[in-house]
XYZ file of C-alpha atoms in Angstrom:
492
model
C 0.000 0.000 0.000
C 2.916 2.404 -0.494
C 1.087 3.513 -3.638
C 1.152 7.166 -2.739
C 4.899 7.120 -2.980
C 4.328 7.431 -6.701
C 2.489 10.691 -6.285
C 5.758 12.643 -6.384
C 6.251 14.273 -9.760
C 6.803 17.958 -9.050
C 5.092 20.803 -7.230
C 2.268 21.068 -9.740
C 1.540 17.363 -9.719
C 1.850 16.498 -6.033
C 0.241 19.585 -4.622
C -2.576 19.493 -7.146
C -3.396 15.930 -6.231
C -3.253 16.400 -2.492
C -5.340 19.560 -2.192
C -8.895 19.994 -3.413
C -11.275 22.891 -3.011
C -14.557 21.425 -1.820
C -16.898 24.040 -3.260
C -18.492 21.540 -5.652
C -18.484 18.511 -3.337
C -20.712 17.755 -0.370
C -19.246 15.279 2.096
C -21.883 15.563 4.794
C -21.541 16.583 8.456
C -19.138 13.758 9.468
C -16.743 13.290 6.535
C -13.906 11.633 8.482
C -16.112 8.624 9.158
C -15.767 7.556 5.510
C -11.996 8.088 5.368
C -9.962 4.970 4.574
C -6.675 6.509 3.405
C -5.050 9.823 4.323
C -2.021 11.537 2.824
C -0.185 14.370 4.580
C 2.645 16.292 2.936
C 4.609 18.665 5.148
C 6.308 21.938 4.216
C 9.807 20.386 3.770
C 8.406 18.087 1.074
C 6.758 21.012 -0.702
C 10.051 22.916 -0.620
C 11.892 19.935 -2.083
C 9.380 19.514 -4.867
C 9.455 23.229 -5.571
C 12.968 22.735 -6.922
C 11.369 20.950 -9.869
C 9.015 23.850 -10.607
C 11.588 25.419 -12.927
C 11.283 22.463 -15.284
C 7.521 22.872 -15.477
C 7.711 26.634 -16.061
C 10.401 26.241 -18.711
C 8.295 23.640 -20.465
C 5.288 25.971 -20.347
C 7.271 28.816 -21.942
C 8.895 26.664 -24.594
C 5.719 24.899 -25.609
C 3.414 27.907 -25.579
C 2.073 28.498 -29.108
C 2.516 32.216 -29.643
C 0.152 33.563 -32.313
C 1.151 36.119 -34.902
C 0.805 39.653 -33.556
C -0.550 42.304 -35.899
C -1.388 45.934 -35.366
C -1.583 49.375 -36.896
C -0.840 52.841 -35.652
C -1.044 56.338 -37.096
C 2.278 58.169 -37.108
C 2.936 61.803 -37.904
C 4.390 62.283 -41.393
C 4.373 58.506 -42.055
C 0.617 57.947 -42.047
C -0.562 54.590 -40.780
C 2.131 52.067 -39.929
C 1.009 48.430 -40.064
C 3.137 45.712 -38.473
C 3.160 41.991 -37.779
C 5.296 39.747 -35.542
C 5.439 36.153 -36.785
C 7.281 32.907 -35.985
C 7.713 33.873 -32.312
C 9.875 31.367 -30.430
C 11.545 31.229 -27.010
C 15.302 30.744 -26.616
C 17.779 30.897 -23.724
C 15.244 30.590 -20.928
C 16.441 30.653 -17.311
C 14.873 31.034 -13.857
C 16.682 32.610 -10.945
C 14.601 31.175 -8.098
C 11.197 29.818 -7.136
C 9.295 30.021 -3.860
C 6.199 28.151 -2.714
C 3.824 29.015 0.115
C 0.920 27.003 1.479
C -1.953 29.296 2.347
C -5.185 28.611 4.159
C -7.184 30.237 1.355
C -7.179 26.777 -0.287
C -4.524 27.700 -2.807
C -0.867 27.103 -3.516
C 1.128 30.278 -4.095
C 4.235 29.964 -6.251
C 6.481 32.953 -6.956
C 8.914 32.577 -9.878
C 11.546 35.320 -9.760
C 13.530 36.733 -12.680
C 12.524 34.550 -15.590
C 14.847 35.686 -18.374
C 13.942 34.692 -21.913
C 14.961 35.650 -25.429
C 12.101 35.750 -27.907
C 12.953 35.551 -31.601
C 10.840 36.029 -34.690
C 10.197 38.137 -37.793
C 8.882 41.705 -37.857
C 7.018 42.773 -40.975
C 5.983 46.418 -41.347
C 4.822 48.862 -43.958
C 3.333 52.311 -44.460
C -0.324 52.205 -45.374
C -1.856 54.631 -47.807
C -5.546 55.106 -48.135
C -6.095 51.944 -50.154
C -2.898 49.932 -50.129
C 0.411 49.201 -48.374
C 3.653 50.679 -49.605
C 7.321 50.250 -48.649
C 6.853 46.721 -47.339
C 9.767 45.493 -45.138
C 10.648 42.339 -43.177
C 13.413 42.009 -40.550
C 14.367 39.495 -37.885
C 13.982 40.576 -34.303
C 15.014 39.553 -30.801
C 13.283 40.576 -27.583
C 15.171 40.404 -24.310
C 12.821 39.990 -21.353
C 12.960 39.738 -17.593
C 9.722 38.583 -15.973
C 8.389 37.709 -12.518
C 5.647 35.106 -12.502
C 3.133 34.798 -9.672
C 0.842 31.763 -9.544
C -2.121 31.284 -7.245
C -3.438 27.816 -8.026
C -6.944 27.137 -6.795
C -8.087 23.545 -6.633
C -11.711 22.634 -7.030
C -13.489 19.380 -6.350
C -15.825 18.037 -9.018
C -17.385 14.611 -8.645
C -14.965 13.813 -5.805
C -11.972 14.484 -8.064
C -9.533 17.367 -8.285
C -9.805 20.053 -10.963
C -7.013 22.662 -10.860
C -7.574 26.317 -11.707
C -4.355 28.179 -12.488
C -6.132 31.274 -13.808
C -4.517 33.234 -10.972
C -1.466 33.808 -13.148
C 0.295 37.159 -13.210
C 3.340 38.326 -15.152
C 5.355 41.393 -14.181
C 7.749 42.664 -16.849
C 10.932 44.269 -15.578
C 12.551 44.339 -18.987
C 11.299 44.070 -22.559
C 13.888 45.235 -25.075
C 13.482 44.948 -28.845
C 16.485 44.391 -31.152
C 16.173 44.455 -34.938
C 18.464 42.529 -37.304
C 20.938 42.013 -34.480
C 21.529 45.748 -34.100
C 21.948 46.497 -30.397
C 22.184 50.253 -30.897
C 19.089 52.467 -30.622
C 17.606 53.473 -33.925
C 14.526 55.255 -35.111
C 12.891 52.023 -36.266
C 13.438 50.240 -32.941
C 12.325 53.339 -31.040
C 9.217 53.503 -33.188
C 8.140 49.889 -32.695
C 9.290 49.310 -29.107
C 6.743 51.693 -27.655
C 3.569 50.409 -29.260
C 4.555 46.769 -29.787
C 5.614 46.143 -26.176
C 2.119 46.663 -24.754
C 0.543 44.228 -27.215
C 3.364 41.746 -26.750
C 2.955 41.768 -22.957
C -0.715 40.878 -23.283
C 0.013 38.062 -25.721
C 2.820 36.628 -23.612
C 0.705 36.675 -20.461
C -2.259 35.052 -22.202
C -0.310 32.281 -23.903
C 2.106 31.475 -21.058
C -0.671 31.392 -18.446
C -2.849 29.294 -20.743
C -0.003 26.811 -21.144
C 0.629 26.686 -17.379
C -3.047 25.960 -16.788
C -2.913 23.203 -19.406
C 0.247 21.725 -17.854
C -1.382 21.809 -14.404
C -4.400 19.873 -15.639
C -2.242 17.474 -17.618
C 0.023 16.706 -14.666
C -2.957 16.337 -12.341
C -4.621 13.822 -14.644
C -1.333 12.001 -15.081
C -0.750 11.699 -11.329
C -4.325 10.640 -10.614
C -4.050 7.951 -13.300
C -0.660 6.928 -11.922
C -1.981 6.659 -8.367
C -5.049 4.733 -9.526
C -2.831 2.298 -11.426
C -0.558 1.865 -8.420
C -3.395 0.696 -6.187
C -4.804 -1.593 -8.836
C -3.871 -5.231 -9.338
C -5.868 -6.844 -12.109
C -9.489 -6.925 -10.852
C -8.638 -5.408 -7.461
C -9.128 -1.626 -7.425
C -8.823 0.882 -4.588
C -11.140 3.895 -4.763
C -8.960 6.955 -4.056
C -11.669 9.553 -4.649
C -12.086 12.207 -1.972
C -13.833 11.370 1.300
C -13.725 14.820 2.899
C -12.494 18.369 2.545
C -8.743 18.916 2.575
C -6.835 20.513 5.403
C -4.362 23.237 4.435
C -2.025 24.625 7.052
C 1.114 26.683 6.759
C 3.109 23.569 7.664
C 1.300 20.790 5.775
C -1.353 19.725 3.285
C -3.648 16.814 4.027
C -6.076 14.952 1.792
C -8.585 12.261 2.728
C -9.634 9.411 0.444
C -12.305 6.743 0.603
C -9.923 3.805 0.288
C -12.758 1.408 -0.591
C -11.694 -1.785 -2.319
C -13.585 -2.721 -5.473
C -13.447 -6.309 -6.678
C -15.457 -7.314 -9.714
C -17.964 -4.524 -9.114
C -18.372 -5.435 -5.438
C -17.432 -2.933 -2.744
C -17.683 -2.539 0.991
C -18.874 0.499 2.953
C -16.842 2.412 5.529
C -18.736 4.574 8.004
C -16.843 4.214 11.277
C -13.289 5.323 10.478
C -11.175 6.219 13.515
C -9.098 8.821 11.680
C -8.289 12.104 13.399
C -5.715 14.706 12.227
C -4.038 14.436 15.646
C -2.879 10.900 14.734
C -0.260 12.327 12.353
C 2.697 14.544 13.195
C 4.800 16.971 11.130
C 8.344 15.688 11.726
C 8.603 13.742 8.442
C 8.059 14.801 4.849
C 5.278 12.402 3.882
C 2.641 10.445 5.831
C 0.096 7.831 4.782
C -2.642 6.590 7.090
C -4.497 3.350 6.302
C -7.609 2.151 8.063
C -8.071 -1.414 9.247
C -11.091 -1.583 6.961
C -9.034 -0.772 3.840
C -6.323 -3.302 4.724
C -8.847 -6.048 5.551
C -10.739 -5.349 2.332
C -7.514 -5.695 0.342
C -6.777 -9.042 1.994
C -10.316 -10.237 1.319
C -10.099 -9.220 -2.328
C -6.765 -11.017 -2.690
C -8.390 -14.131 -1.168
C -11.361 -13.987 -3.516
C -8.993 -13.471 -6.463
C -7.121 -16.655 -5.595
C -3.870 -14.869 -4.820
C -3.338 -16.348 -1.350
C -1.856 -19.576 -2.685
C 1.807 -20.617 -2.517
C 3.598 -23.689 -3.868
C 6.952 -25.056 -2.703
C 9.066 -27.680 -4.411
C 12.700 -28.702 -4.771
C 15.154 -26.880 -2.490
C 12.475 -24.741 -0.805
C 10.505 -27.839 0.107
C 13.655 -29.526 1.370
C 14.462 -26.537 3.594
C 11.030 -26.766 5.207
C 11.230 -30.475 6.034
C 14.912 -30.615 6.953
C 15.123 -27.647 9.289
C 16.274 -30.099 11.981
C 18.011 -33.474 11.806
C 16.317 -35.736 14.338
C 14.817 -39.180 14.387
C 11.322 -37.641 14.486
C 12.126 -35.518 11.454
C 13.458 -38.473 9.459
C 10.377 -40.566 10.252
C 8.060 -37.707 9.244
C 9.878 -37.228 5.936
C 9.708 -40.961 5.207
C 6.013 -41.080 6.108
C 5.121 -38.131 3.874
C 7.391 -38.562 0.862
C 7.907 -42.361 0.924
C 11.316 -42.023 -0.680
C 10.168 -39.608 -3.420
C 12.573 -36.798 -4.320
C 11.729 -33.251 -3.244
C 11.964 -32.286 -6.904
C 9.131 -34.733 -7.623
C 6.946 -33.358 -4.836
C 5.053 -30.148 -4.221
C 3.651 -28.515 -1.091
C 0.671 -26.209 -1.504
C -0.321 -23.692 1.169
C -3.489 -21.633 0.864
C -6.065 -19.780 2.895
C -9.461 -21.440 3.208
C -11.185 -18.393 4.706
C -10.887 -14.664 4.228
C -8.018 -13.450 6.428
C -8.923 -11.191 9.326
C -6.541 -8.217 9.592
C -6.209 -6.373 12.897
C -3.488 -3.708 13.331
C -2.237 -3.590 16.917
C 0.679 -1.796 18.636
C 2.792 -4.976 18.509
C 2.161 -5.503 14.787
C -0.537 -6.526 12.318
C -2.404 -9.590 13.564
C -3.573 -11.956 10.807
C -6.022 -14.800 11.478
C -7.096 -17.383 8.939
C -7.925 -21.048 8.406
C -5.003 -22.411 6.391
C -4.657 -25.650 4.447
C -1.377 -27.480 3.770
C -1.207 -30.195 1.147
C 1.869 -32.189 0.128
C 1.639 -34.186 -3.089
C 4.138 -36.511 -4.723
C 4.317 -36.618 -8.500
C 5.041 -40.142 -9.777
C 6.235 -40.179 -13.374
C 3.364 -40.798 -15.756
C 0.794 -41.032 -12.946
C -1.717 -38.782 -11.271
C -0.434 -36.705 -8.301
C -0.774 -38.520 -4.992
C -1.712 -36.535 -1.879
C 0.657 -37.602 0.862
C -0.335 -35.076 3.540
C -3.300 -32.754 4.056
C -4.229 -30.714 7.095
C -6.260 -27.651 8.002
C -5.367 -25.410 10.910
C -6.415 -22.052 12.249
C -3.357 -19.854 12.443
C -2.808 -16.506 14.129
C 0.362 -14.614 13.260
C 1.584 -11.134 14.202
C 3.570 -9.503 11.424
C 5.851 -6.499 11.549
C 6.556 -4.794 8.228
C 9.614 -2.792 7.208
C 10.850 -1.330 3.936
C 14.604 -1.611 3.448
C 16.812 -1.346 0.353
C 13.740 -0.997 -1.849
C 12.219 -4.227 -0.502
C 9.129 -4.808 1.633
C 10.012 -7.211 4.457
C 7.286 -9.015 6.429
C 8.600 -10.533 9.638
C 6.403 -12.806 11.828
C 7.067 -12.095 15.498
C 4.433 -14.322 17.087
C 2.718 -17.376 15.595
C 0.129 -19.661 17.170
C -1.791 -22.752 16.072
C -5.253 -23.084 17.496
C -5.062 -26.904 17.568
C -1.919 -28.103 19.380
C -2.726 -31.800 18.925
C -0.854 -32.324 15.661
C 2.500 -34.003 15.651
C 5.263 -31.933 17.225
C 7.450 -31.950 14.158
C 4.751 -30.755 11.773
C 3.717 -28.074 14.247
C 7.294 -26.827 14.567
C 7.768 -26.967 10.821
C 4.772 -24.684 10.292
C 5.670 -22.297 13.102
C 9.438 -22.115 12.680
C 9.833 -22.483 8.909
C 6.480 -22.513 7.158
C 5.015 -19.199 8.327
C 8.276 -17.225 7.864
C 8.637 -18.713 4.381
C 5.057 -17.801 3.480
C 5.387 -14.233 4.791
C 8.734 -13.847 3.013
C 7.184 -15.004 -0.249
C 4.263 -12.591 0.180
C 6.709 -9.763 0.919
C 8.677 -10.572 -2.228
C 5.502 -10.707 -4.294
C 4.341 -7.334 -2.948
C 7.794 -5.847 -3.609
C 7.660 -7.064 -7.219
C 4.172 -5.630 -7.588
C 5.216 -2.225 -6.214
C 8.355 -2.135 -8.345
C 6.304 -2.975 -11.429
C 4.553 0.321 -10.648
C 8.014 2.017 -10.559
C 8.177 2.649 -6.811
C 11.825 1.547 -6.852
C 12.698 4.650 -8.902
C 12.112 6.833 -5.853
C 14.642 7.444 -3.111
C 12.644 6.548 0.001
C 14.559 7.607 3.123
C 14.151 6.006 6.571
C 10.590 4.746 6.113
C 8.692 3.666 9.209
C 5.609 1.447 9.277
C 3.783 2.011 12.559
C 0.825 -0.119 13.631
C -1.785 0.980 16.124
C -5.166 -0.386 17.089
C -7.363 0.045 14.024
C -4.883 1.681 11.641
C -1.385 1.725 10.115
C 0.831 4.771 9.520
C 3.629 4.918 6.948
C 5.945 7.901 7.396
C 9.047 8.726 5.386
C 11.318 11.279 3.788
C 12.094 11.068 0.096
C 14.309 12.208 -2.721
C 12.739 13.208 -6.010
C 13.805 11.518 -9.282
C 13.996 14.555 -11.573
C 14.360 12.445 -14.704
C 10.783 11.162 -14.293
C 9.345 14.650 -14.625
C 11.593 15.429 -17.594
C 10.539 12.185 -19.274
C 6.868 12.969 -18.745
C 7.153 16.526 -20.049
C 9.092 15.421 -23.132
C 6.594 12.657 -23.810
C 3.589 14.954 -23.429
C 4.609 17.348 -26.190
């Protein structure tokens, strides 16, 4: 369930996903009761992601489609002067610094200081008589500019999903200098056009750049929502990450609340008694995820119904299970079960007969289930022969950690409800079987998460904390800049 770790693709993407203005959504008087998953991003994370804002702004400038600018002005002695600026392109773009502030007006404020850009194109001008143009000319031009960009991004909720509004976009021009045909010296032609072109050009630049930023915001938001939805989906198992309540925006963090309902083949459960409270999370780490017992249990139930809680052991793995100790009892048990058949010609199947019950507790996550163990030998050319079959209720407490990009599930307490089985088989299940099963599940979950590209992120000192009724994942992270660059390049 570390799916939200993938929601880290720049200030626009992360912050747009996590914050939603609730003007168009009605969550009722007790919205927290339907909250299954919570994500909290603190100010240090926002500051880290803000470093990637420059890439987004540069992409917005470079990919803005500047229209041709035309105009006409009456000049003394010259009559009417008509002009047109065509083929406008951006070169040599740089950004001095970027600042982000989280405000409680349900908006993200981003200040981009000293954006310097060189615009190039072609200036066409002529002197208009009463009925026709005369003295038609065309010259190349360059425009040196220095701009401050202020963004106030509002986020609205529509149908429980985020819709960004970056219309609060303001450009302040500190410099806008026109050069014609590479001539850097003042001339009458440059003096003539600089005055009445600059005003029109400012309006066009603001309109097109802000329009592109708004488009990039929406594009990144959709991309991240799709990415998050894919991360919490495994074939027919889907987690509903639509909003469950209004967001919380403080100067030190942003918090979003999601339903976290598990959908399996069009079937879904209902959550109405969530124990979430904002006081359960702190602000000492960069990123927090809160998962309800209901969401975790629903995931386990869906995995059971989908037939995923089945493991098979053969060969060396099977040998390790049955030869964990070398005693007379062990040798007799092996002879009784395998009757001289090689481990390579045998298979042990372990599966859950009932839906697992998941119960987070301070000591770990307690899992209860009725489990079946079946050992079959595979005679050449014959039907498999069941050599051992048993069903037992098992309770195991599991502690989870994430180290070196791997999810590790460690059983710390295992109990069999029926102690009457043979001592060796009981020890085999407790000492070797359960750890092997949990290790295999951990490896499978790691492979699943890495298939969603979680391993591309630098997750720093993650902690998985269990409490009665919920689980908290808290971590710091490093941002893989190349992912954002790849997305931006692919999008245009």
